[in-house]
Amino acid sequence: MSQPPSGHRRPRPRLTVPLTAMIDVVFLLLVYFMVATDFTANEAVYQLDLPPTSIEAAAALTPHEPPLSITVFATESPAASISVGPPWNVAGSCQALASFLNRNRATTLTAAGLFHEDHPIHIIPEDDVTWAHVVDVFDTVARQGFTNVGFAEASP
Amino acid sequence: MSRILTRGPVPIAANLTPMIDVVFLLVVFFVLVSQIVDLDRVDMDLPAPADAAALAASDDPRVVINLVPADNGGVEWMHLGGDVYSTEPSGRSELSRKLAGLLSSNPDLRINIRSDQATAYRHVSGALQAVRGAAGKAGVPAAHVNLVVIDDDPGRGRVSP
């Protein structure tokens, strides 16, 4: 058997791995994750507690002070239309409601305010009011710092 | 005299075909999983109050009720997880029973309500009544409800006391 002459060596075998297919797969994965990623705006929540409808539970949760009732009316305009029941008799848009609540909110500085932050507030939308308007009113009340806000059914 | 043949490098190629098959299997898996996760996010126009006082959604255990919008401010059906309920009283009753079961096992469960901004309140009121009924059946003092809106910066709009 012939031997390579001294001083001459066979070149070492070089390992080659074709990467073309792997790069194609990586780009496919990249495109997938770009398409699957949700770039929609963030969702946020308003928290409220709904008591059950049983008579006993309702009686147990009867507020010690009469709730402030805010009626929301159906309207074609972009802004919600509200009225605050007697004796306050405030009517108008959410700005009027915000001014009324801000004037009468009791804080550590304005102890003479009528409503503390946990004063029960009932929002009473009419059946045809859009959900956007209902949320606008809820947001107006929440933005004034009131925490005990709920929904009540309009009287028939 | 023997001739010495100088051979070039020996190409060694790994067979990538099975690897590509596995990668496509993974892609199909993630596509299917993404569809399952998105059951809670039905496409609709959520209300987006300007400078809202809404809070960022927490990681607390929750279920999501989607009121799938129909035309003219109506609701086509109510969506809870993978189940669909009609807006008829029978559907609301079934939804209430399902929620009661969930609240019985976890009284602190938060119930997210997602509704299109053009939906009339009467339909949302029906869902809220179903939640109230569930709270009564489960015997919890109150059901914790989250009204879901769109807000790019949650918690910014609240007035400081």
PDB file of C-alpha atoms in Angstrom:
ATOM      1  CA  MET A   1       0.000   0.000   0.000  1.00  0.00           C
ATOM      2  CA  SER A   2       1.399   3.318  -0.977  1.00  0.00           C
ATOM      3  CA  GLN A   3       2.030   5.765   1.746  1.00  0.00           C
ATOM      4  CA  PRO A   4       2.129   9.451   1.233  1.00  0.00           C
ATOM      5  CA  PRO A   5       5.693  10.629   1.145  1.00  0.00           C
ATOM      6  CA  SER A   6       7.009  12.074   4.319  1.00  0.00           C
ATOM      7  CA  GLY A   7       6.169  15.737   4.671  1.00  0.00           C
ATOM      8  CA  HIS A   8       3.017  15.432   2.645  1.00  0.00           C
ATOM      9  CA  ARG A   9      -0.301  15.072   4.552  1.00  0.00           C
ATOM     10  CA  ARG A  10      -3.805  14.616   3.322  1.00  0.00           C
ATOM     11  CA  PRO A  11      -5.839  17.746   3.821  1.00  0.00           C
ATOM     12  CA  ARG A  12      -8.229  17.452   6.761  1.00  0.00           C
ATOM     13  CA  PRO A  13     -11.836  17.018   5.721  1.00  0.00           C
ATOM     14  CA  ARG A  14     -13.806  20.226   6.096  1.00  0.00           C
ATOM     15  CA  LEU A  15     -17.284  20.083   7.528  1.00  0.00           C
ATOM     16  CA  THR A  16     -19.856  22.217   5.784  1.00  0.00           C
ATOM     17  CA  VAL A  17     -23.461  22.615   6.886  1.00  0.00           C
ATOM     18  CA  PRO A  18     -25.746  24.270   4.363  1.00  0.00           C
ATOM     19  CA  LEU A  19     -27.607  27.055   6.230  1.00  0.00           C
ATOM     20  CA  THR A  20     -29.891  28.258   3.475  1.00  0.00           C
ATOM     21  CA  ALA A  21     -32.877  26.193   4.606  1.00  0.00           C
ATOM     22  CA  MET A  22     -32.371  27.197   8.245  1.00  0.00           C
ATOM     23  CA  ILE A  23     -32.369  30.893   7.323  1.00  0.00           C
ATOM     24  CA  ASP A  24     -35.604  30.421   5.399  1.00  0.00           C
ATOM     25  CA  VAL A  25     -37.218  28.840   8.464  1.00  0.00           C
ATOM     26  CA  VAL A  26     -35.998  31.649  10.710  1.00  0.00           C
ATOM     27  CA  PHE A  27     -37.571  34.247   8.440  1.00  0.00           C
ATOM     28  CA  LEU A  28     -40.806  32.264   8.398  1.00  0.00           C
ATOM     29  CA  LEU A  29     -40.888  32.266  12.212  1.00  0.00           C
ATOM     30  CA  LEU A  30     -40.120  35.974  12.268  1.00  0.00           C
ATOM     31  CA  VAL A  31     -42.999  36.728   9.916  1.00  0.00           C
ATOM     32  CA  TYR A  32     -45.325  34.544  11.994  1.00  0.00           C
ATOM     33  CA  PHE A  33     -44.567  36.279  15.271  1.00  0.00           C
ATOM     34  CA  MET A  34     -44.876  39.698  13.629  1.00  0.00           C
ATOM     35  CA  VAL A  35     -48.325  38.805  12.308  1.00  0.00           C
ATOM     36  CA  ALA A  36     -49.456  37.137  15.534  1.00  0.00           C
ATOM     37  CA  THR A  37     -48.361  39.985  17.807  1.00  0.00           C
ATOM     38  CA  ASP A  38     -51.235  42.164  18.963  1.00  0.00           C
ATOM     39  CA  PHE A  39     -50.434  45.829  18.525  1.00  0.00           C
ATOM     40  CA  THR A  40     -53.860  47.089  19.656  1.00  0.00           C
ATOM     41  CA  ALA A  41     -54.157  49.700  22.352  1.00  0.00           C
ATOM     42  CA  ASN A  42     -54.090  48.621  25.977  1.00  0.00           C
ATOM     43  CA  GLU A  43     -57.253  47.597  27.761  1.00  0.00           C
ATOM     44  CA  ALA A  44     -58.031  49.070  31.141  1.00  0.00           C
ATOM     45  CA  VAL A  45     -60.849  48.416  33.576  1.00  0.00           C
ATOM     46  CA  TYR A  46     -63.247  50.165  35.898  1.00  0.00           C
ATOM     47  CA  GLN A  47     -63.883  48.050  38.968  1.00  0.00           C
ATOM     48  CA  LEU A  48     -67.252  47.813  40.640  1.00  0.00           C
ATOM     49  CA  ASP A  49     -69.001  45.347  42.905  1.00  0.00           C
ATOM     50  CA  LEU A  50     -72.448  44.048  42.032  1.00  0.00           C
ATOM     51  CA  PRO A  51     -74.465  42.783  44.964  1.00  0.00           C
ATOM     52  CA  PRO A  52     -76.891  39.953  44.342  1.00  0.00           C
ATOM     53  CA  THR A  53     -80.499  40.673  43.634  1.00  0.00           C
ATOM     54  CA  SER A  54     -81.984  38.819  46.590  1.00  0.00           C
ATOM     55  CA  ILE A  55     -84.092  40.900  48.902  1.00  0.00           C
ATOM     56  CA  GLU A  56     -82.085  39.930  51.958  1.00  0.00           C
ATOM     57  CA  ALA A  57     -78.788  40.863  50.356  1.00  0.00           C
ATOM     58  CA  ALA A  58     -80.201  44.148  49.120  1.00  0.00           C
ATOM     59  CA  ALA A  59     -81.515  44.932  52.581  1.00  0.00           C
ATOM     60  CA  ALA A  60     -78.153  44.126  54.143  1.00  0.00           C
ATOM     61  CA  LEU A  61     -76.438  46.462  51.715  1.00  0.00           C
ATOM     62  CA  THR A  62     -78.902  49.323  52.065  1.00  0.00           C
ATOM     63  CA  PRO A  63     -76.755  52.437  52.309  1.00  0.00           C
ATOM     64  CA  HIS A  64     -77.061  54.483  55.442  1.00  0.00           C
ATOM     65  CA  GLU A  65     -77.279  57.603  53.365  1.00  0.00           C
ATOM     66  CA  PRO A  66     -79.431  58.081  50.308  1.00  0.00           C
ATOM     67  CA  PRO A  67     -77.462  57.443  47.141  1.00  0.00           C
ATOM     68  CA  LEU A  68     -76.797  60.175  44.641  1.00  0.00           C
ATOM     69  CA  SER A  69     -78.750  59.212  41.535  1.00  0.00           C
ATOM     70  CA  ILE A  70     -77.474  60.200  38.118  1.00  0.00           C
ATOM     71  CA  THR A  71     -79.831  59.535  35.241  1.00  0.00           C
ATOM     72  CA  VAL A  72     -78.310  59.155  31.779  1.00  0.00           C
ATOM     73  CA  PHE A  73     -80.540  59.970  28.826  1.00  0.00           C
ATOM     74  CA  ALA A  74     -80.370  58.627  25.304  1.00  0.00           C
ATOM     75  CA  THR A  75     -79.160  61.278  22.900  1.00  0.00           C
ATOM     76  CA  GLU A  76     -77.876  61.495  19.358  1.00  0.00           C
ATOM     77  CA  SER A  77     -75.117  63.911  20.289  1.00  0.00           C
ATOM     78  CA  PRO A  78     -71.585  62.622  20.864  1.00  0.00           C
ATOM     79  CA  ALA A  79     -71.673  63.759  24.503  1.00  0.00           C
ATOM     80  CA  ALA A  80     -73.699  62.056  27.205  1.00  0.00           C
ATOM     81  CA  SER A  81     -76.723  63.818  28.659  1.00  0.00           C
ATOM     82  CA  ILE A  82     -77.265  63.483  32.398  1.00  0.00           C
ATOM     83  CA  SER A  83     -79.332  64.821  35.191  1.00  0.00           C
ATOM     84  CA  VAL A  84     -78.824  64.557  38.928  1.00  0.00           C
ATOM     85  CA  GLY A  85     -81.996  63.954  40.876  1.00  0.00           C
ATOM     86  CA  PRO A  86     -83.551  66.294  43.410  1.00  0.00           C
ATOM     87  CA  PRO A  87     -82.673  68.176  45.472  1.00  0.00           C
ATOM     88  CA  TRP A  88     -79.613  68.922  43.362  1.00  0.00           C
ATOM     89  CA  ASN A  89     -81.320  69.217  39.976  1.00  0.00           C
ATOM     90  CA  VAL A  90     -78.200  69.343  37.891  1.00  0.00           C
ATOM     91  CA  ALA A  91     -78.641  68.722  34.185  1.00  0.00           C
ATOM     92  CA  GLY A  92     -76.317  68.839  31.230  1.00  0.00           C
ATOM     93  CA  SER A  93     -73.248  67.067  30.027  1.00  0.00           C
ATOM     94  CA  CYS A  94     -70.473  65.257  31.817  1.00  0.00           C
ATOM     95  CA  GLN A  95     -68.698  68.587  32.352  1.00  0.00           C
ATOM     96  CA  ALA A  96     -71.634  69.844  34.413  1.00  0.00           C
ATOM     97  CA  LEU A  97     -71.605  66.604  36.395  1.00  0.00           C
ATOM     98  CA  ALA A  98     -67.859  66.864  36.969  1.00  0.00           C
ATOM     99  CA  SER A  99     -68.207  70.468  38.196  1.00  0.00           C
ATOM    100  CA  PHE A 100     -71.032  69.505  40.541  1.00  0.00           C
ATOM    101  CA  LEU A 101     -69.134  66.559  42.002  1.00  0.00           C
ATOM    102  CA  ASN A 102     -65.924  68.524  42.307  1.00  0.00           C
ATOM    103  CA  ARG A 103     -67.690  71.357  44.158  1.00  0.00           C
ATOM    104  CA  ASN A 104     -69.388  69.027  46.597  1.00  0.00           C
ATOM    105  CA  ARG A 105     -66.713  66.411  47.174  1.00  0.00           C
ATOM    106  CA  ALA A 106     -65.577  66.229  50.781  1.00  0.00           C
ATOM    107  CA  THR A 107     -61.848  65.877  51.127  1.00  0.00           C
ATOM    108  CA  THR A 108     -59.381  66.270  53.964  1.00  0.00           C
ATOM    109  CA  LEU A 109     -59.094  69.931  52.999  1.00  0.00           C
ATOM    110  CA  THR A 110     -62.754  70.668  52.326  1.00  0.00           C
ATOM    111  CA  ALA A 111     -64.490  68.943  55.169  1.00  0.00           C
ATOM    112  CA  ALA A 112     -67.622  70.921  54.392  1.00  0.00           C
ATOM    113  CA  GLY A 113     -68.191  68.931  51.212  1.00  0.00           C
ATOM    114  CA  LEU A 114     -71.381  66.966  50.942  1.00  0.00           C
ATOM    115  CA  PHE A 115     -70.140  63.700  49.483  1.00  0.00           C
ATOM    116  CA  HIS A 116     -67.269  61.642  50.755  1.00  0.00           C
ATOM    117  CA  GLU A 117     -65.409  59.437  48.353  1.00  0.00           C
ATOM    118  CA  ASP A 118     -67.387  56.377  49.450  1.00  0.00           C
ATOM    119  CA  HIS A 119     -70.771  58.048  49.117  1.00  0.00           C
ATOM    120  CA  PRO A 120     -73.039  55.668  47.185  1.00  0.00           C
ATOM    121  CA  ILE A 121     -73.621  56.868  43.651  1.00  0.00           C
ATOM    122  CA  HIS A 122     -76.114  55.157  41.384  1.00  0.00           C
ATOM    123  CA  ILE A 123     -75.930  55.594  37.639  1.00  0.00           C
ATOM    124  CA  ILE A 124     -79.314  54.995  36.047  1.00  0.00           C
ATOM    125  CA  PRO A 125     -79.059  54.810  32.248  1.00  0.00           C
ATOM    126  CA  GLU A 126     -82.112  54.635  30.052  1.00  0.00           C
ATOM    127  CA  ASP A 127     -82.384  51.483  27.979  1.00  0.00           C
ATOM    128  CA  ASP A 128     -81.367  53.142  24.704  1.00  0.00           C
ATOM    129  CA  VAL A 129     -78.292  54.923  26.025  1.00  0.00           C
ATOM    130  CA  THR A 130     -75.173  53.760  24.234  1.00  0.00           C
ATOM    131  CA  TRP A 131     -72.548  51.957  26.281  1.00  0.00           C
ATOM    132  CA  ALA A 132     -70.011  54.657  25.354  1.00  0.00           C
ATOM    133  CA  HIS A 133     -72.117  57.331  27.071  1.00  0.00           C
ATOM    134  CA  VAL A 134     -72.634  55.146  30.127  1.00  0.00           C
ATOM    135  CA  VAL A 135     -68.891  54.631  30.387  1.00  0.00           C
ATOM    136  CA  ASP A 136     -68.274  58.368  29.970  1.00  0.00           C
ATOM    137  CA  VAL A 137     -70.534  59.092  32.946  1.00  0.00           C
ATOM    138  CA  PHE A 138     -68.898  56.323  34.981  1.00  0.00           C
ATOM    139  CA  ASP A 139     -65.497  57.742  34.085  1.00  0.00           C
ATOM    140  CA  THR A 140     -66.573  61.255  35.095  1.00  0.00           C
ATOM    141  CA  VAL A 141     -67.634  60.019  38.529  1.00  0.00           C
ATOM    142  CA  ALA A 142     -64.531  57.839  38.960  1.00  0.00           C
ATOM    143  CA  ARG A 143     -62.251  60.674  37.939  1.00  0.00           C
ATOM    144  CA  GLN A 144     -63.614  62.785  40.793  1.00  0.00           C
ATOM    145  CA  GLY A 145     -62.366  60.140  43.209  1.00  0.00           C
ATOM    146  CA  PHE A 146     -65.624  58.421  44.103  1.00  0.00           C
ATOM    147  CA  THR A 147     -65.241  54.713  44.751  1.00  0.00           C
ATOM    148  CA  ASN A 148     -68.756  53.491  45.568  1.00  0.00           C
ATOM    149  CA  VAL A 149     -70.317  53.677  42.128  1.00  0.00           C
ATOM    150  CA  GLY A 150     -72.851  51.253  40.772  1.00  0.00           C
ATOM    151  CA  PHE A 151     -75.707  50.860  38.353  1.00  0.00           C
ATOM    152  CA  ALA A 152     -79.366  50.913  39.185  1.00  0.00           C
ATOM    153  CA  GLU A 153     -82.294  50.088  36.950  1.00  0.00           C
ATOM    154  CA  ALA A 154     -84.465  52.878  35.629  1.00  0.00           C
ATOM    155  CA  SER A 155     -87.885  52.806  37.196  1.00  0.00           C
ATOM    156  CA  PRO A 156     -90.562  51.703  34.705  1.00  0.00           C
TER     157      PRO A 156
ATOM    158  CA  MET B   1       6.083   5.590  -9.257  1.00  0.00           C
ATOM    159  CA  SER B   2       2.723   6.078  -7.670  1.00  0.00           C
ATOM    160  CA  ARG B   3       0.765   9.183  -8.240  1.00  0.00           C
ATOM    161  CA  ILE B   4      -0.577  10.914  -5.233  1.00  0.00           C
ATOM    162  CA  LEU B   5      -4.142  12.080  -5.790  1.00  0.00           C
ATOM    163  CA  THR B   6      -4.922  15.206  -3.795  1.00  0.00           C
ATOM    164  CA  ARG B   7      -8.586  15.118  -3.044  1.00  0.00           C
ATOM    165  CA  GLY B   8     -10.529  18.173  -2.103  1.00  0.00           C
ATOM    166  CA  PRO B   9     -12.361  18.582   1.206  1.00  0.00           C
ATOM    167  CA  VAL B  10     -14.984  15.970   1.905  1.00  0.00           C
ATOM    168  CA  PRO B  11     -18.358  17.712   2.174  1.00  0.00           C
ATOM    169  CA  ILE B  12     -20.359  16.540   5.164  1.00  0.00           C
ATOM    170  CA  ALA B  13     -23.941  17.801   5.036  1.00  0.00           C
ATOM    171  CA  ALA B  14     -26.481  17.330   7.812  1.00  0.00           C
ATOM    172  CA  ASN B  15     -29.939  16.403   6.621  1.00  0.00           C
ATOM    173  CA  LEU B  16     -32.141  19.374   7.561  1.00  0.00           C
ATOM    174  CA  THR B  17     -35.414  18.031   6.231  1.00  0.00           C
ATOM    175  CA  PRO B  18     -36.625  16.533   9.557  1.00  0.00           C
ATOM    176  CA  MET B  19     -35.680  19.746  11.353  1.00  0.00           C
ATOM    177  CA  ILE B  20     -37.784  21.823   8.973  1.00  0.00           C
ATOM    178  CA  ASP B  21     -40.707  19.431   9.494  1.00  0.00           C
ATOM    179  CA  VAL B  22     -40.441  19.891  13.267  1.00  0.00           C
ATOM    180  CA  VAL B  23     -40.255  23.672  12.886  1.00  0.00           C
ATOM    181  CA  PHE B  24     -43.432  23.722  10.791  1.00  0.00           C
ATOM    182  CA  LEU B  25     -45.124  21.555  13.392  1.00  0.00           C
ATOM    183  CA  LEU B  26     -44.173  24.130  16.013  1.00  0.00           C
ATOM    184  CA  VAL B  27     -45.509  26.954  13.846  1.00  0.00           C
ATOM    185  CA  VAL B  28     -48.842  25.180  13.414  1.00  0.00           C
ATOM    186  CA  PHE B  29     -48.919  24.563  17.177  1.00  0.00           C
ATOM    187  CA  PHE B  30     -48.403  28.247  17.993  1.00  0.00           C
ATOM    188  CA  VAL B  31     -51.009  29.289  15.449  1.00  0.00           C
ATOM    189  CA  LEU B  32     -53.572  26.990  17.068  1.00  0.00           C
ATOM    190  CA  VAL B  33     -52.633  28.123  20.585  1.00  0.00           C
ATOM    191  CA  SER B  34     -52.953  31.760  19.591  1.00  0.00           C
ATOM    192  CA  GLN B  35     -56.488  31.153  18.373  1.00  0.00           C
ATOM    193  CA  ILE B  36     -57.426  29.539  21.690  1.00  0.00           C
ATOM    194  CA  VAL B  37     -56.004  32.404  23.709  1.00  0.00           C
ATOM    195  CA  ASP B  38     -57.789  35.000  21.592  1.00  0.00           C
ATOM    196  CA  LEU B  39     -61.210  33.601  22.452  1.00  0.00           C
ATOM    197  CA  ASP B  40     -61.406  36.190  25.234  1.00  0.00           C
ATOM    198  CA  ARG B  41     -60.712  39.102  22.891  1.00  0.00           C
ATOM    199  CA  VAL B  42     -63.587  39.308  20.494  1.00  0.00           C
ATOM    200  CA  ASP B  43     -63.153  42.120  17.990  1.00  0.00           C
ATOM    201  CA  MET B  44     -65.263  45.113  18.888  1.00  0.00           C
ATOM    202  CA  ASP B  45     -64.979  48.845  19.444  1.00  0.00           C
ATOM    203  CA  LEU B  46     -64.535  49.208  23.172  1.00  0.00           C
ATOM    204  CA  PRO B  47     -65.315  52.589  24.719  1.00  0.00           C
ATOM    205  CA  ALA B  48     -62.265  54.834  24.851  1.00  0.00           C
ATOM    206  CA  PRO B  49     -62.948  57.714  27.282  1.00  0.00           C
ATOM    207  CA  ALA B  50     -60.523  60.595  26.941  1.00  0.00           C
ATOM    208  CA  ASP B  51     -58.047  60.745  29.812  1.00  0.00           C
ATOM    209  CA  ALA B  52     -59.852  57.880  31.502  1.00  0.00           C
ATOM    210  CA  ALA B  53     -59.629  57.116  35.190  1.00  0.00           C
ATOM    211  CA  ALA B  54     -59.566  53.402  34.466  1.00  0.00           C
ATOM    212  CA  LEU B  55     -57.077  51.085  36.102  1.00  0.00           C
ATOM    213  CA  ALA B  56     -54.669  48.744  34.400  1.00  0.00           C
ATOM    214  CA  ALA B  57     -55.986  45.209  34.173  1.00  0.00           C
ATOM    215  CA  SER B  58     -54.445  43.080  36.894  1.00  0.00           C
ATOM    216  CA  ASP B  59     -53.397  39.449  36.782  1.00  0.00           C
ATOM    217  CA  ASP B  60     -56.137  38.351  39.170  1.00  0.00           C
ATOM    218  CA  PRO B  61     -58.145  35.289  38.139  1.00  0.00           C
ATOM    219  CA  ARG B  62     -60.853  36.445  35.791  1.00  0.00           C
ATOM    220  CA  VAL B  63     -63.381  35.414  33.217  1.00  0.00           C
ATOM    221  CA  VAL B  64     -64.405  37.572  30.298  1.00  0.00           C
ATOM    222  CA  ILE B  65     -67.948  38.072  29.045  1.00  0.00           C
ATOM    223  CA  ASN B  66     -67.924  39.434  25.506  1.00  0.00           C
ATOM    224  CA  LEU B  67     -71.179  40.993  24.282  1.00  0.00           C
ATOM    225  CA  VAL B  68     -70.714  40.383  20.578  1.00  0.00           C
ATOM    226  CA  PRO B  69     -72.256  43.377  18.794  1.00  0.00           C
ATOM    227  CA  ALA B  70     -75.001  43.073  16.236  1.00  0.00           C
ATOM    228  CA  ASP B  71     -76.421  45.839  14.065  1.00  0.00           C
ATOM    229  CA  ASN B  72     -78.216  48.885  15.444  1.00  0.00           C
ATOM    230  CA  GLY B  73     -76.780  48.684  18.949  1.00  0.00           C
ATOM    231  CA  GLY B  74     -77.920  45.145  19.573  1.00  0.00           C
ATOM    232  CA  VAL B  75     -76.037  42.132  20.873  1.00  0.00           C
ATOM    233  CA  GLU B  76     -75.830  39.003  18.796  1.00  0.00           C
ATOM    234  CA  TRP B  77     -74.782  36.678  21.576  1.00  0.00           C
ATOM    235  CA  MET B  78     -72.863  36.586  24.828  1.00  0.00           C
ATOM    236  CA  HIS B  79     -69.515  34.886  24.851  1.00  0.00           C
ATOM    237  CA  LEU B  80     -67.946  33.356  27.967  1.00  0.00           C
ATOM    238  CA  GLY B  81     -64.775  31.369  27.387  1.00  0.00           C
ATOM    239  CA  GLY B  82     -65.636  28.887  24.702  1.00  0.00           C
ATOM    240  CA  ASP B  83     -69.375  28.985  25.379  1.00  0.00           C
ATOM    241  CA  VAL B  84     -71.966  31.059  23.585  1.00  0.00           C
ATOM    242  CA  TYR B  85     -75.223  32.221  25.168  1.00  0.00           C
ATOM    243  CA  SER B  86     -78.194  33.885  23.553  1.00  0.00           C
ATOM    244  CA  THR B  87     -79.506  37.221  24.758  1.00  0.00           C
ATOM    245  CA  GLU B  88     -82.903  35.695  25.485  1.00  0.00           C
ATOM    246  CA  PRO B  89     -83.898  35.174  29.133  1.00  0.00           C
ATOM    247  CA  SER B  90     -83.028  31.476  28.781  1.00  0.00           C
ATOM    248  CA  GLY B  91     -79.531  32.371  27.598  1.00  0.00           C
ATOM    249  CA  ARG B  92     -79.041  34.856  30.424  1.00  0.00           C
ATOM    250  CA  SER B  93     -80.216  32.207  32.865  1.00  0.00           C
ATOM    251  CA  GLU B  94     -77.683  29.703  31.535  1.00  0.00           C
ATOM    252  CA  LEU B  95     -74.961  32.333  31.725  1.00  0.00           C
ATOM    253  CA  SER B  96     -75.971  33.076  35.305  1.00  0.00           C
ATOM    254  CA  ARG B  97     -75.742  29.398  36.213  1.00  0.00           C
ATOM    255  CA  LYS B  98     -72.332  29.068  34.630  1.00  0.00           C
ATOM    256  CA  LEU B  99     -71.065  32.153  36.462  1.00  0.00           C
ATOM    257  CA  ALA B 100     -72.540  30.880  39.729  1.00  0.00           C
ATOM    258  CA  GLY B 101     -70.501  27.718  39.368  1.00  0.00           C
ATOM    259  CA  LEU B 102     -67.355  29.722  38.750  1.00  0.00           C
ATOM    260  CA  LEU B 103     -68.029  32.079  41.665  1.00  0.00           C
ATOM    261  CA  SER B 104     -68.715  29.159  43.993  1.00  0.00           C
ATOM    262  CA  SER B 105     -65.235  27.812  43.425  1.00  0.00           C
ATOM    263  CA  ASN B 106     -63.583  31.243  43.482  1.00  0.00           C
ATOM    264  CA  PRO B 107     -65.555  34.043  45.202  1.00  0.00           C
ATOM    265  CA  ASP B 108     -62.811  36.555  44.355  1.00  0.00           C
ATOM    266  CA  LEU B 109     -63.079  35.861  40.645  1.00  0.00           C
ATOM    267  CA  ARG B 110     -63.243  39.049  38.589  1.00  0.00           C
ATOM    268  CA  ILE B 111     -65.775  39.167  35.784  1.00  0.00           C
ATOM    269  CA  ASN B 112     -64.674  41.324  32.854  1.00  0.00           C
ATOM    270  CA  ILE B 113     -67.429  42.680  30.674  1.00  0.00           C
ATOM    271  CA  ARG B 114     -66.445  43.752  27.169  1.00  0.00           C
ATOM    272  CA  SER B 115     -69.084  45.529  25.150  1.00  0.00           C
ATOM    273  CA  ASP B 116     -69.018  47.582  21.982  1.00  0.00           C
ATOM    274  CA  GLN B 117     -69.392  51.304  22.561  1.00  0.00           C
ATOM    275  CA  ALA B 118     -72.473  51.479  20.336  1.00  0.00           C
ATOM    276  CA  THR B 119     -74.335  48.740  22.232  1.00  0.00           C
ATOM    277  CA  ALA B 120     -77.514  49.896  23.934  1.00  0.00           C
ATOM    278  CA  TYR B 121     -77.406  49.767  27.708  1.00  0.00           C
ATOM    279  CA  ARG B 122     -80.392  47.407  27.918  1.00  0.00           C
ATOM    280  CA  HIS B 123     -78.206  44.565  26.611  1.00  0.00           C
ATOM    281  CA  VAL B 124     -75.365  45.310  29.010  1.00  0.00           C
ATOM    282  CA  SER B 125     -77.929  45.542  31.778  1.00  0.00           C
ATOM    283  CA  GLY B 126     -79.027  42.009  30.920  1.00  0.00           C
ATOM    284  CA  ALA B 127     -75.487  40.751  31.376  1.00  0.00           C
ATOM    285  CA  LEU B 128     -75.134  42.673  34.655  1.00  0.00           C
ATOM    286  CA  GLN B 129     -78.386  41.126  35.878  1.00  0.00           C
ATOM    287  CA  ALA B 130     -77.018  37.689  35.018  1.00  0.00           C
ATOM    288  CA  VAL B 131     -73.924  38.480  37.084  1.00  0.00           C
ATOM    289  CA  ARG B 132     -76.055  39.654  40.003  1.00  0.00           C
ATOM    290  CA  GLY B 133     -78.093  36.480  39.801  1.00  0.00           C
ATOM    291  CA  ALA B 134     -74.922  34.414  39.782  1.00  0.00           C
ATOM    292  CA  ALA B 135     -73.705  36.205  42.911  1.00  0.00           C
ATOM    293  CA  GLY B 136     -76.966  35.335  44.621  1.00  0.00           C
ATOM    294  CA  LYS B 137     -76.834  31.673  43.573  1.00  0.00           C
ATOM    295  CA  ALA B 138     -73.193  31.362  44.638  1.00  0.00           C
ATOM    296  CA  GLY B 139     -73.879  33.044  47.967  1.00  0.00           C
ATOM    297  CA  VAL B 140     -71.129  35.648  47.617  1.00  0.00           C
ATOM    298  CA  PRO B 141     -71.645  39.152  49.052  1.00  0.00           C
ATOM    299  CA  ALA B 142     -70.943  40.795  45.718  1.00  0.00           C
ATOM    300  CA  ALA B 143     -69.574  39.911  42.319  1.00  0.00           C
ATOM    301  CA  HIS B 144     -66.425  41.773  41.351  1.00  0.00           C
ATOM    302  CA  VAL B 145     -66.964  43.214  37.905  1.00  0.00           C
ATOM    303  CA  ASN B 146     -64.511  44.940  35.582  1.00  0.00           C
ATOM    304  CA  LEU B 147     -65.848  47.162  32.814  1.00  0.00           C
ATOM    305  CA  VAL B 148     -63.253  46.966  30.054  1.00  0.00           C
ATOM    306  CA  VAL B 149     -62.316  50.072  28.064  1.00  0.00           C
ATOM    307  CA  ILE B 150     -59.436  51.198  25.925  1.00  0.00           C
ATOM    308  CA  ASP B 151     -56.905  53.407  27.681  1.00  0.00           C
ATOM    309  CA  ASP B 152     -53.328  53.914  26.617  1.00  0.00           C
ATOM    310  CA  ASP B 153     -52.225  55.118  30.051  1.00  0.00           C
ATOM    311  CA  PRO B 154     -54.341  53.514  32.792  1.00  0.00           C
ATOM    312  CA  GLY B 155     -54.651  55.279  36.110  1.00  0.00           C
ATOM    313  CA  ARG B 156     -53.646  58.686  34.803  1.00  0.00           C
ATOM    314  CA  GLY B 157     -56.946  60.554  34.859  1.00  0.00           C
ATOM    315  CA  ARG B 158     -58.003  60.184  38.486  1.00  0.00           C
ATOM    316  CA  VAL B 159     -58.321  63.353  40.526  1.00  0.00           C
ATOM    317  CA  SER B 160     -56.182  63.259  43.644  1.00  0.00           C
ATOM    318  CA  PRO B 161     -58.133  63.856  46.864  1.00  0.00           C
TER     319      PRO B 161
END
